[in-house]
Coordinates of C-alpha atoms in Angstrom, one line a residue:
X175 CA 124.3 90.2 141.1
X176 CA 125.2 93.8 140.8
X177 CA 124.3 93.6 136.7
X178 CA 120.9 92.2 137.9
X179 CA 120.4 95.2 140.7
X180 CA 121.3 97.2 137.6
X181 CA 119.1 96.1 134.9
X182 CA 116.1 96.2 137.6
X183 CA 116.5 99.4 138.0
X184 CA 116.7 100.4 134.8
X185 CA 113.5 98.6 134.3
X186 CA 111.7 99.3 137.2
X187 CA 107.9 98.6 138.0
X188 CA 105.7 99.7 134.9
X189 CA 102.6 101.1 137.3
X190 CA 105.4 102.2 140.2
X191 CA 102.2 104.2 142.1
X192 CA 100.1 101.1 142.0
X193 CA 102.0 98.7 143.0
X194 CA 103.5 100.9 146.1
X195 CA 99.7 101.7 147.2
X196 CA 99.3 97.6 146.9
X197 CA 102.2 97.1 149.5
X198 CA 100.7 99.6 151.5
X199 CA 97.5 98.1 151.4
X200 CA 99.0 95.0 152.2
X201 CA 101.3 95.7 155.0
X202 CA 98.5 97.8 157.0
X203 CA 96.7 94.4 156.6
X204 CA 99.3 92.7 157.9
X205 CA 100.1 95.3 160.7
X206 CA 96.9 95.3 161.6
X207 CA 96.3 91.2 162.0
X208 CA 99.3 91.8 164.7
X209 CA 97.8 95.1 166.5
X210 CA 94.1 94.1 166.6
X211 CA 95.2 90.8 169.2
X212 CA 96.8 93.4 171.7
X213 CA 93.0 94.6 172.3
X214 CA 91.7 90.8 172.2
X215 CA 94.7 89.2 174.6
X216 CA 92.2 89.8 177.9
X217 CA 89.0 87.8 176.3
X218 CA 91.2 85.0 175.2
X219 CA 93.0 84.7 178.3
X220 CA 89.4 84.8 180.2
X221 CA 88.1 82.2 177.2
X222 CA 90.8 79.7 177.8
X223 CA 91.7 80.4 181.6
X224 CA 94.9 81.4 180.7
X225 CA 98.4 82.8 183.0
X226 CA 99.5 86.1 181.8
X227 CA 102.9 84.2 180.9
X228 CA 100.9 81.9 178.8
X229 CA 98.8 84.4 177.0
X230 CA 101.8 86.4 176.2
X231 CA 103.2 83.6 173.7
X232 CA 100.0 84.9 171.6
X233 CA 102.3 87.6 171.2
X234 CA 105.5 85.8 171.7
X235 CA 104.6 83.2 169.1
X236 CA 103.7 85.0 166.4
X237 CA 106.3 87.4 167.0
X238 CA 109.0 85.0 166.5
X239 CA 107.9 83.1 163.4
X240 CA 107.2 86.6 161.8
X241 CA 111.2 87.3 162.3
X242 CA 112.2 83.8 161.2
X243 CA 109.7 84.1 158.2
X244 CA 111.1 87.5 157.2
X245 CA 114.6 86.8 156.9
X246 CA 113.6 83.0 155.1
X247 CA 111.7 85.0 152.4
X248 CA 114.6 88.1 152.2
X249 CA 117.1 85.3 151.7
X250 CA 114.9 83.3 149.0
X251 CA 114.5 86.2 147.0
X252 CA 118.2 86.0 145.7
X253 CA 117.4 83.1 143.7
X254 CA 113.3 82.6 143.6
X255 CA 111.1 84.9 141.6
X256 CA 110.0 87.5 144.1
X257 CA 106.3 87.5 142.8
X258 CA 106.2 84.1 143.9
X259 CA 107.1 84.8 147.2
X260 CA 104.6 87.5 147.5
X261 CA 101.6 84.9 146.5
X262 CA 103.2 82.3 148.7
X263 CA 103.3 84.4 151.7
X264 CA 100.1 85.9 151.4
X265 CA 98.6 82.5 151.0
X266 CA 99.7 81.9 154.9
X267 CA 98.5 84.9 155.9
X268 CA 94.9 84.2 154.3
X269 CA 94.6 80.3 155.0
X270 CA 95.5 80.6 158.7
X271 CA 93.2 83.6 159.2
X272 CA 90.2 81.4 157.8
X273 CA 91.6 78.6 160.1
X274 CA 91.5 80.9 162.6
X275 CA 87.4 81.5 162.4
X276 CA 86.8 78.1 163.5
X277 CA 89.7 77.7 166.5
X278 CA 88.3 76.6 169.7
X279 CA 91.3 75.6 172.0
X280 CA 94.6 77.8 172.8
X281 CA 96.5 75.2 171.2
X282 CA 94.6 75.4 168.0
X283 CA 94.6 79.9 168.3
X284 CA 98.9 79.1 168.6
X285 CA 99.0 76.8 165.7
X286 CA 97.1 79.2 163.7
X287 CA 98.6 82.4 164.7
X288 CA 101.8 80.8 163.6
X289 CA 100.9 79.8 160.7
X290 CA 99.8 83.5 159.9
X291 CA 102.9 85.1 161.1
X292 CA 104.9 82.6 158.8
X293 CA 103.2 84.3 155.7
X294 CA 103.1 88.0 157.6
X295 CA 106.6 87.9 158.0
X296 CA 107.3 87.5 154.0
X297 CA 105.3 91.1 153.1
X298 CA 107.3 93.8 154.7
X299 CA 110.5 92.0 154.0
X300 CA 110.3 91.5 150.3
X301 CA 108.4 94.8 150.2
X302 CA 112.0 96.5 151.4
X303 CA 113.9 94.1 148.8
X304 CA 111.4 94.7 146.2
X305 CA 111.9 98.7 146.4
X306 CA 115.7 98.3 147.0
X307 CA 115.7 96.1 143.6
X308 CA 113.3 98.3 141.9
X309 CA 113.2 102.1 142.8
X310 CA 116.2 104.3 141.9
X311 CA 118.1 106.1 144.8
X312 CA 116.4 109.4 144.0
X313 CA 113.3 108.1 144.9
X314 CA 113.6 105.1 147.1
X315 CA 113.4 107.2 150.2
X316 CA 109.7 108.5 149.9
X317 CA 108.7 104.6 148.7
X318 CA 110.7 103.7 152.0
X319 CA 108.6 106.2 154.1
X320 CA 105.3 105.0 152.3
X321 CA 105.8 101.8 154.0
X322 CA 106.8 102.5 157.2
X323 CA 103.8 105.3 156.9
X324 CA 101.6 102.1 156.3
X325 CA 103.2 100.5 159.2
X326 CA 102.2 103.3 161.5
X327 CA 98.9 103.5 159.9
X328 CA 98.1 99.9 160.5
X329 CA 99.6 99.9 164.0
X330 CA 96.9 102.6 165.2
X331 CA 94.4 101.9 162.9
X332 CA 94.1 97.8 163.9
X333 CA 93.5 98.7 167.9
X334 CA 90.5 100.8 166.7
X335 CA 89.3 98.2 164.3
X336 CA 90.3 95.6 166.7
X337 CA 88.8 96.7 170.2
X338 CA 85.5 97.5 167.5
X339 CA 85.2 93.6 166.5
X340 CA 86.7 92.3 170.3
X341 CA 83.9 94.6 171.6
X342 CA 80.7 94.1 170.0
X343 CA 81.4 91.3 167.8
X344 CA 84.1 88.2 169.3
X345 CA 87.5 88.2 169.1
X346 CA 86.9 85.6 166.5
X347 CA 85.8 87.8 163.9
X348 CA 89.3 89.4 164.1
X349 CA 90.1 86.5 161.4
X350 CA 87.8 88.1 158.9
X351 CA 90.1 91.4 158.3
X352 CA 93.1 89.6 157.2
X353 CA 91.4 86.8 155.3
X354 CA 90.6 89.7 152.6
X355 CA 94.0 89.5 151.8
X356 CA 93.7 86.2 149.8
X357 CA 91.7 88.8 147.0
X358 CA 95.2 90.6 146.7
X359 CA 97.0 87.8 144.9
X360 CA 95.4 88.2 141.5
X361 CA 97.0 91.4 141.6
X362 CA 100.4 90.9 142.8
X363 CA 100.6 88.3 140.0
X364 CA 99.6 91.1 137.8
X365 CA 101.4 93.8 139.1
X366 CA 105.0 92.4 140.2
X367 CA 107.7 92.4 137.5
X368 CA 108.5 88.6 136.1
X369 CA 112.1 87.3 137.2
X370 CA 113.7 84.6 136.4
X371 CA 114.7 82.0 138.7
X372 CA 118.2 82.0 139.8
X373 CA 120.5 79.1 140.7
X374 CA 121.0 78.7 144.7
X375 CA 120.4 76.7 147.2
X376 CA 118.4 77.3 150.5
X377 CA 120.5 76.8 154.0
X378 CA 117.4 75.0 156.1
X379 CA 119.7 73.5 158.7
X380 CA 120.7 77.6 159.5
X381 CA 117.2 78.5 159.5
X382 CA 116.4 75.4 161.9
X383 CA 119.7 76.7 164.2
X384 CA 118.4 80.5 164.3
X385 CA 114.6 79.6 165.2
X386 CA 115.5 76.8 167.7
X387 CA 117.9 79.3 168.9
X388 CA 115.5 82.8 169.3
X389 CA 112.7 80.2 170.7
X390 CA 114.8 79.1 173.5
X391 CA 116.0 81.8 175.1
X392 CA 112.2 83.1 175.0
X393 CA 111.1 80.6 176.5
X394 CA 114.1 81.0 179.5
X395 CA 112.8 84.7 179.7
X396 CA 109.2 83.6 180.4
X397 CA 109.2 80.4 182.2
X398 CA 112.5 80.1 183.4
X399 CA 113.3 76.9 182.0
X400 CA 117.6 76.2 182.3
X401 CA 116.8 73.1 179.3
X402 CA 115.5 75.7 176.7
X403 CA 118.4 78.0 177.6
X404 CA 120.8 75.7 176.8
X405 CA 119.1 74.4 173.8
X406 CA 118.7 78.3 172.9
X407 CA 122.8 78.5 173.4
X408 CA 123.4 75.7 171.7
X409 CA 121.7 76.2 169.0
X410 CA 122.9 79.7 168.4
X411 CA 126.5 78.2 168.6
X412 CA 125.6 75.8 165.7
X413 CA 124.0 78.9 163.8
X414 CA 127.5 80.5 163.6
X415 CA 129.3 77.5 162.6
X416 CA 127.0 76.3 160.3
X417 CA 126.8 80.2 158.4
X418 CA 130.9 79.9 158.1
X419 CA 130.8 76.8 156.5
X420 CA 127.6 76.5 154.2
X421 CA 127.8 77.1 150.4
X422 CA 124.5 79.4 150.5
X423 CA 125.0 80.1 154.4
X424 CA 121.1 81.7 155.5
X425 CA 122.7 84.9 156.4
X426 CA 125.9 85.9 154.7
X427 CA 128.5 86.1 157.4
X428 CA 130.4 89.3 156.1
X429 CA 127.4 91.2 157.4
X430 CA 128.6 90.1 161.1
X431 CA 132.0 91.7 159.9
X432 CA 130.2 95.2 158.3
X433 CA 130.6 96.8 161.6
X434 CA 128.7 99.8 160.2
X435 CA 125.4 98.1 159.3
X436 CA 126.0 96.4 163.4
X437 CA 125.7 99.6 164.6
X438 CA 123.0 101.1 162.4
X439 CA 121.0 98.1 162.8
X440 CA 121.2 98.9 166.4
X441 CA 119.7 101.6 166.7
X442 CA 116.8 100.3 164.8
X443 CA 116.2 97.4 166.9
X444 CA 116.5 99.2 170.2
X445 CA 113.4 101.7 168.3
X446 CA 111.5 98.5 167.4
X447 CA 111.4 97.2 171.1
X448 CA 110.4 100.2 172.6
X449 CA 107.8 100.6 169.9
X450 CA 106.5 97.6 170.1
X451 CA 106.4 96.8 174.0
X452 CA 104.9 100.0 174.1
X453 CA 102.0 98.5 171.8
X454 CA 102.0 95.3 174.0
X455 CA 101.6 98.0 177.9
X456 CA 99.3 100.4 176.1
X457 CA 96.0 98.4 175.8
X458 CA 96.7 97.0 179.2
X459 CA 97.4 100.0 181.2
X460 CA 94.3 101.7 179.2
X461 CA 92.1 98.6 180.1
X462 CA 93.6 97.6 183.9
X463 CA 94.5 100.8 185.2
X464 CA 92.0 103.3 183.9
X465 CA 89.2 100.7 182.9
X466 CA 88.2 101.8 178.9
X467 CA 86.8 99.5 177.0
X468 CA 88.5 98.0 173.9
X469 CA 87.7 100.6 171.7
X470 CA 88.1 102.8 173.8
X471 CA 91.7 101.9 174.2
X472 CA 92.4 101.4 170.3
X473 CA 91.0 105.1 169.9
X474 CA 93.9 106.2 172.6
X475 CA 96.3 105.0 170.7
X476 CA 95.2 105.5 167.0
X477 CA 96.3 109.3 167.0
X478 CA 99.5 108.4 167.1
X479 CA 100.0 106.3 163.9
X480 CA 98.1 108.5 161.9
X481 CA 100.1 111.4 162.8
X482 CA 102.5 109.6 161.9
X483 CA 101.5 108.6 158.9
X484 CA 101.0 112.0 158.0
X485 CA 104.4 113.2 158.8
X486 CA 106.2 110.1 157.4
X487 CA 105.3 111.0 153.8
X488 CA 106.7 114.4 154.3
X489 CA 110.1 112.9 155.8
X490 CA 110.4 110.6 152.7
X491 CA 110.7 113.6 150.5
X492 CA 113.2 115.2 153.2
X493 CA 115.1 111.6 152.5
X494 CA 115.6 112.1 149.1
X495 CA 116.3 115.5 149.4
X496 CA 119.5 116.0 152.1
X497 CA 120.1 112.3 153.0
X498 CA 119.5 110.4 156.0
X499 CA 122.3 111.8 158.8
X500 CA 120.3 114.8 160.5
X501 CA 117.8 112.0 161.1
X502 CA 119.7 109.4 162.7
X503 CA 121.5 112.5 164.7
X504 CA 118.5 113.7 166.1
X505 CA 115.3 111.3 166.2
X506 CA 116.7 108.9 168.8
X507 CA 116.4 112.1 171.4
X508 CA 112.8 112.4 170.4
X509 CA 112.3 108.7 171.2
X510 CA 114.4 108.8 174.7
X511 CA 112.1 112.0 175.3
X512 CA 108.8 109.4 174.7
X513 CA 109.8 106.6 177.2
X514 CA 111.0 109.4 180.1
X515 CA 107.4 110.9 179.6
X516 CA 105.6 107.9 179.7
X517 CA 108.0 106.5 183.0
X518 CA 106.8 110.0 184.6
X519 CA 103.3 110.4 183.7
X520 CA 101.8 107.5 182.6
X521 CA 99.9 107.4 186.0
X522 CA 98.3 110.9 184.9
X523 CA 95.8 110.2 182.7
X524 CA 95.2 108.5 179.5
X525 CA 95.2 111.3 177.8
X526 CA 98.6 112.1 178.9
X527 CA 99.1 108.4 177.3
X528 CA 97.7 109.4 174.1
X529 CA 100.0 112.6 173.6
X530 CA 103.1 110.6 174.8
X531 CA 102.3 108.2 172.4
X532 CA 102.0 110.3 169.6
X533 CA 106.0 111.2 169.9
X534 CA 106.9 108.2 170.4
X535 CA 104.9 107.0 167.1
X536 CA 106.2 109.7 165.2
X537 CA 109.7 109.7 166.5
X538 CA 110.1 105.5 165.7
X539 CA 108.7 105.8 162.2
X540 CA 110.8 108.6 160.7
X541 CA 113.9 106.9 162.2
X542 CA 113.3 103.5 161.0
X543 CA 112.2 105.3 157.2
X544 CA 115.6 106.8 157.3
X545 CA 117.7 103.8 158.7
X546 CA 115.8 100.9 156.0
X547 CA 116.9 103.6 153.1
X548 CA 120.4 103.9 155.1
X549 CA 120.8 100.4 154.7
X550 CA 119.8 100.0 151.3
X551 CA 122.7 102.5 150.1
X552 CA 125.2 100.7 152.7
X553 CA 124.9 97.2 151.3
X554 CA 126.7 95.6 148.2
X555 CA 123.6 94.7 146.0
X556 CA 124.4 91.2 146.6
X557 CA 124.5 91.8 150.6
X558 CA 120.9 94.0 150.3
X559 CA 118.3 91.2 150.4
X560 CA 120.2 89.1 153.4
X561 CA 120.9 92.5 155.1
X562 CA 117.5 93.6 154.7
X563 CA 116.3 90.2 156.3
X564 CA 119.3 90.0 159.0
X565 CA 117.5 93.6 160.0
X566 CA 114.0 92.6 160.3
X567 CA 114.9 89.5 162.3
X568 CA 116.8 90.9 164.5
X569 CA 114.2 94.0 165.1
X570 CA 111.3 91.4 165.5
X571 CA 113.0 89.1 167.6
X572 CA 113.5 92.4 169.8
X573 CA 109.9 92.7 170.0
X574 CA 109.3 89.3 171.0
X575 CA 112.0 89.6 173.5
X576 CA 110.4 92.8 174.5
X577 CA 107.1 91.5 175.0
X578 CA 108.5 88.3 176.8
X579 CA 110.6 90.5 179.1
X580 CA 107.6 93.4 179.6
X581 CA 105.5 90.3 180.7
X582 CA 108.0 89.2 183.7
X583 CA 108.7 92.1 184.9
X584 CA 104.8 92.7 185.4
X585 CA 104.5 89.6 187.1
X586 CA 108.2 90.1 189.4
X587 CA 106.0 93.3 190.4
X588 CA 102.9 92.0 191.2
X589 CA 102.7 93.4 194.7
X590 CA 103.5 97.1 193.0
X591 CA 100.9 99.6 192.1
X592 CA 100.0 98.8 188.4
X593 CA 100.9 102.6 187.6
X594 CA 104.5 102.2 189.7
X595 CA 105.3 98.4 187.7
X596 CA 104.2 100.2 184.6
X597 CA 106.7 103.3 185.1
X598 CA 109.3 100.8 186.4
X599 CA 109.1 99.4 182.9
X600 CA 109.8 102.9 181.2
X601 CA 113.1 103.4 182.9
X602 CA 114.1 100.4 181.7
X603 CA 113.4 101.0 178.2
X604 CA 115.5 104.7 179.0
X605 CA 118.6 102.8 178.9
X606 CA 117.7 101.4 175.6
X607 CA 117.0 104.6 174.3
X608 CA 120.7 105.8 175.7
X609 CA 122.2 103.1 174.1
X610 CA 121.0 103.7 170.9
X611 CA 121.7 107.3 171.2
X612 CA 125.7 106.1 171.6
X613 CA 125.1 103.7 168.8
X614 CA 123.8 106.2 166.0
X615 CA 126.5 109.3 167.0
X616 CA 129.0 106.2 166.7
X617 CA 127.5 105.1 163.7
X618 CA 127.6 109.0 162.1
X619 CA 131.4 109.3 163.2
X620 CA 132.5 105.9 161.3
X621 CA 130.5 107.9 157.9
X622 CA 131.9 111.2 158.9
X623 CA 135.9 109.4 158.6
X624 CA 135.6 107.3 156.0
X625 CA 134.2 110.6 153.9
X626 CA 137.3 112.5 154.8
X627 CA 140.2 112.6 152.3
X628 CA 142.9 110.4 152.6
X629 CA 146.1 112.9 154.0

């Protein structure tokens, strides 16, 4: 495995510039099909005469089957053709958005949402194994940042786009943006080097374990039910046996023993709930407590991601440059100062929301630019693909958890003032944010002693 890493490097991606602006294109698509439903969750709860509990599994749903989906793909691309993976993927994405034109029941919106996040999940995973295989160290971090710049782009750029279609044309119509995806495949079959397939096997029965196992402890944090607890448990206890004694396990269990990439990947995930509970409260407090309309709200929060955006580019050279520790040192304060501001003054006004917003934005995509390249120059080459994967899954089911969570706690505070349960919600996400803090200094110590000099 590390002669292939080798010779792909060597090789590398003939039209390199292209083909990144084609993932970027991509993964703002895909961003975006997960953003603009934020702005549409109050019309489809009205249209269907749904419980806040119930139209949060929009969220929930999706949210889960993009994790499962991103690790699945990560861990198929040790052995299948990674261009084939992209076409597959993208497929999902494209089908279940024209599905999703024509969905008239909840049940059907679920189904197809699903099916989505199952090829949504596939891009920015094998985007991050793509560039790992691909782009040489002295230039991986500013293709690292160029995604995660197109992830902040298409997290503020699908509320305005989204809150434009949920306001003046149907929620429906939401569908449309992602469907043009499907035009994207001649390309990647153009564009993406050819590989040979590779012999190995995939674990099913893991994946099976893992999703049964993320799904029921969900749905214990949203309806409170003791049999999908223990069938989460359970099922999470079959996971680890089954990785410890499968040929092709679906996530290699030395990464449970790499204590470094535990704590790194920490700090990550603790980013990625805050980020993206943040995005779940945002277009509710705009909408509920201050009464914008849709747009409105996606034009609150759009400043954000394209500062970020902007910046991210300029921190990928910065990458490349002096390495990724001053980053992980000092970012995580930036993001505990977001969360404290919004706790104390998200009652203010939404433009106070807007600024707030913009730190927290900026502050969660430069650290998770510098911790995806981290991890790249951590892992073994063979370890980089089922890392990568591990990673996503775990930050996406932190955002499901997140959004499951955020949900509850609205509804245990029902009685409150909407601005108090919001702020309530903050403080919570503070001790994340502290936690994450203690994770990365630990994390930089482990570095600092294993580059010291043997006495």
């Amino acid at each position: 495995m590390q002669k292939d890493t080798n010779k792909a490097q060597e090789s590398g991606i003939k039209k390199e510039g292209v083909v990144l602006f084609l993932l970027g294109l991509t993964i703002v698509l895909v961003i975006m099909n997960t953003m603009m439903f934020n702005l549409a969750l109050p019309d489809v709860a009205k249209a269907f005469q749904l419980t806040a509990a119930s139209t949060s599994w929009i969220v929930t749903g999706y949210s889960i089957v993009f994790a499962i989906s991103s690790i699945t793909y990560s861990r198929l691309a040790d052995f299948v053709p990674i261009r084939r993976l992209f076409v597959i993927g993208i497929l999902s994405l494209s089908i279940g958005a024209i599905m999703g034109l024509f969905s008239n029941s909840f049940a059907v919106l679920l189904i197809v949402r699903i099916l989505q996040a199952s090829g949504a999940g596939s891009i920015p995973a094998l985007a991050l194994v793509l560039l790992s295989r691909y782009i040489p160290l002295e230039r991986r971090g500013k293709a690292m940042a160029l995604i995660m710049s197109s992830v902040a782009f298409g997290l503020g750029f699908g509320p305005v786009v989204g809150g434009f279609i949920v306001e003046f044309l149907g929620w429906h119509l939401l569908f449309v943006v992602t469907a043009i995806t499907l035009v994207l495949v001649p390309l990647y079959m153009k564009l993406i080097p050819k590989e040979e397939p590779r012999k190995g096997s995939f674990d099913a029965l893991g994946a099976l374990f893992i999703g049964v196992g993320t799904t029921g402890l969900l749905l214990f944090l949203t309806n409170h039910s003791l049999i999908a607890l223990l069938a989460g448990l359970v099922s999470i206890v079959l996971f680890i046996v089954r990785i410890r004694s499968a040929k092709d396990p679906f996530v290699l269990p030395s990464l449970f023993a790499n204590r470094s990439f535990l704590i790194l990947g920490a700090v990550g995930v603790a980013a990625y709930l805050c980020s993206f509970a943040t995005l779940f409260l945002m277009p509710q407090i705009l909408v509920k407590q201050y009464h914008l309309s849709a747009i409105q709200a996606g034009l609150v929060i759009f400043p954000g991601s394209a500062l970020a955006m902007i910046i991210s580019r300029q921190v990928g050279r910065i990458i490349d440059l002096r390495g990724n520790s001053s980053i992980i040192r000092y970012t995580p304060l930036l993001l505990l100062a977001s969360v404290i501001l919004f706790a104390l003054f998200e009652g203010i006004s939404f433009f106070s929301i807007m600024f707030i917003y913009m730190l927290m934005s900026v502050s969660y995509t430069i650290l998770t630019s510098s911790i995806s390249n981290e991890m790249s120059r951590l892992l073994l080459p063979s370890q980089i693909a089922s890392g990568l994967g591990l990673f996503q899954l775990l930050q996406f089911f932190s955002g499901a958890f997140g959004v499951a969570a955020t949900a509850s706690a609205l509804v245990w505070q029902k009685d409150l003032p909407l601005a108090h349960a919001y702020s309530n919600i903050y403080w919570g996400l503070t001790l994340i944010v502290i936690l994450a803090i203690v994770c990365a200094i630990a994390y930089l110590r482990s570095t600092w002693r294993k580059a010291q000099p043997a006495a």
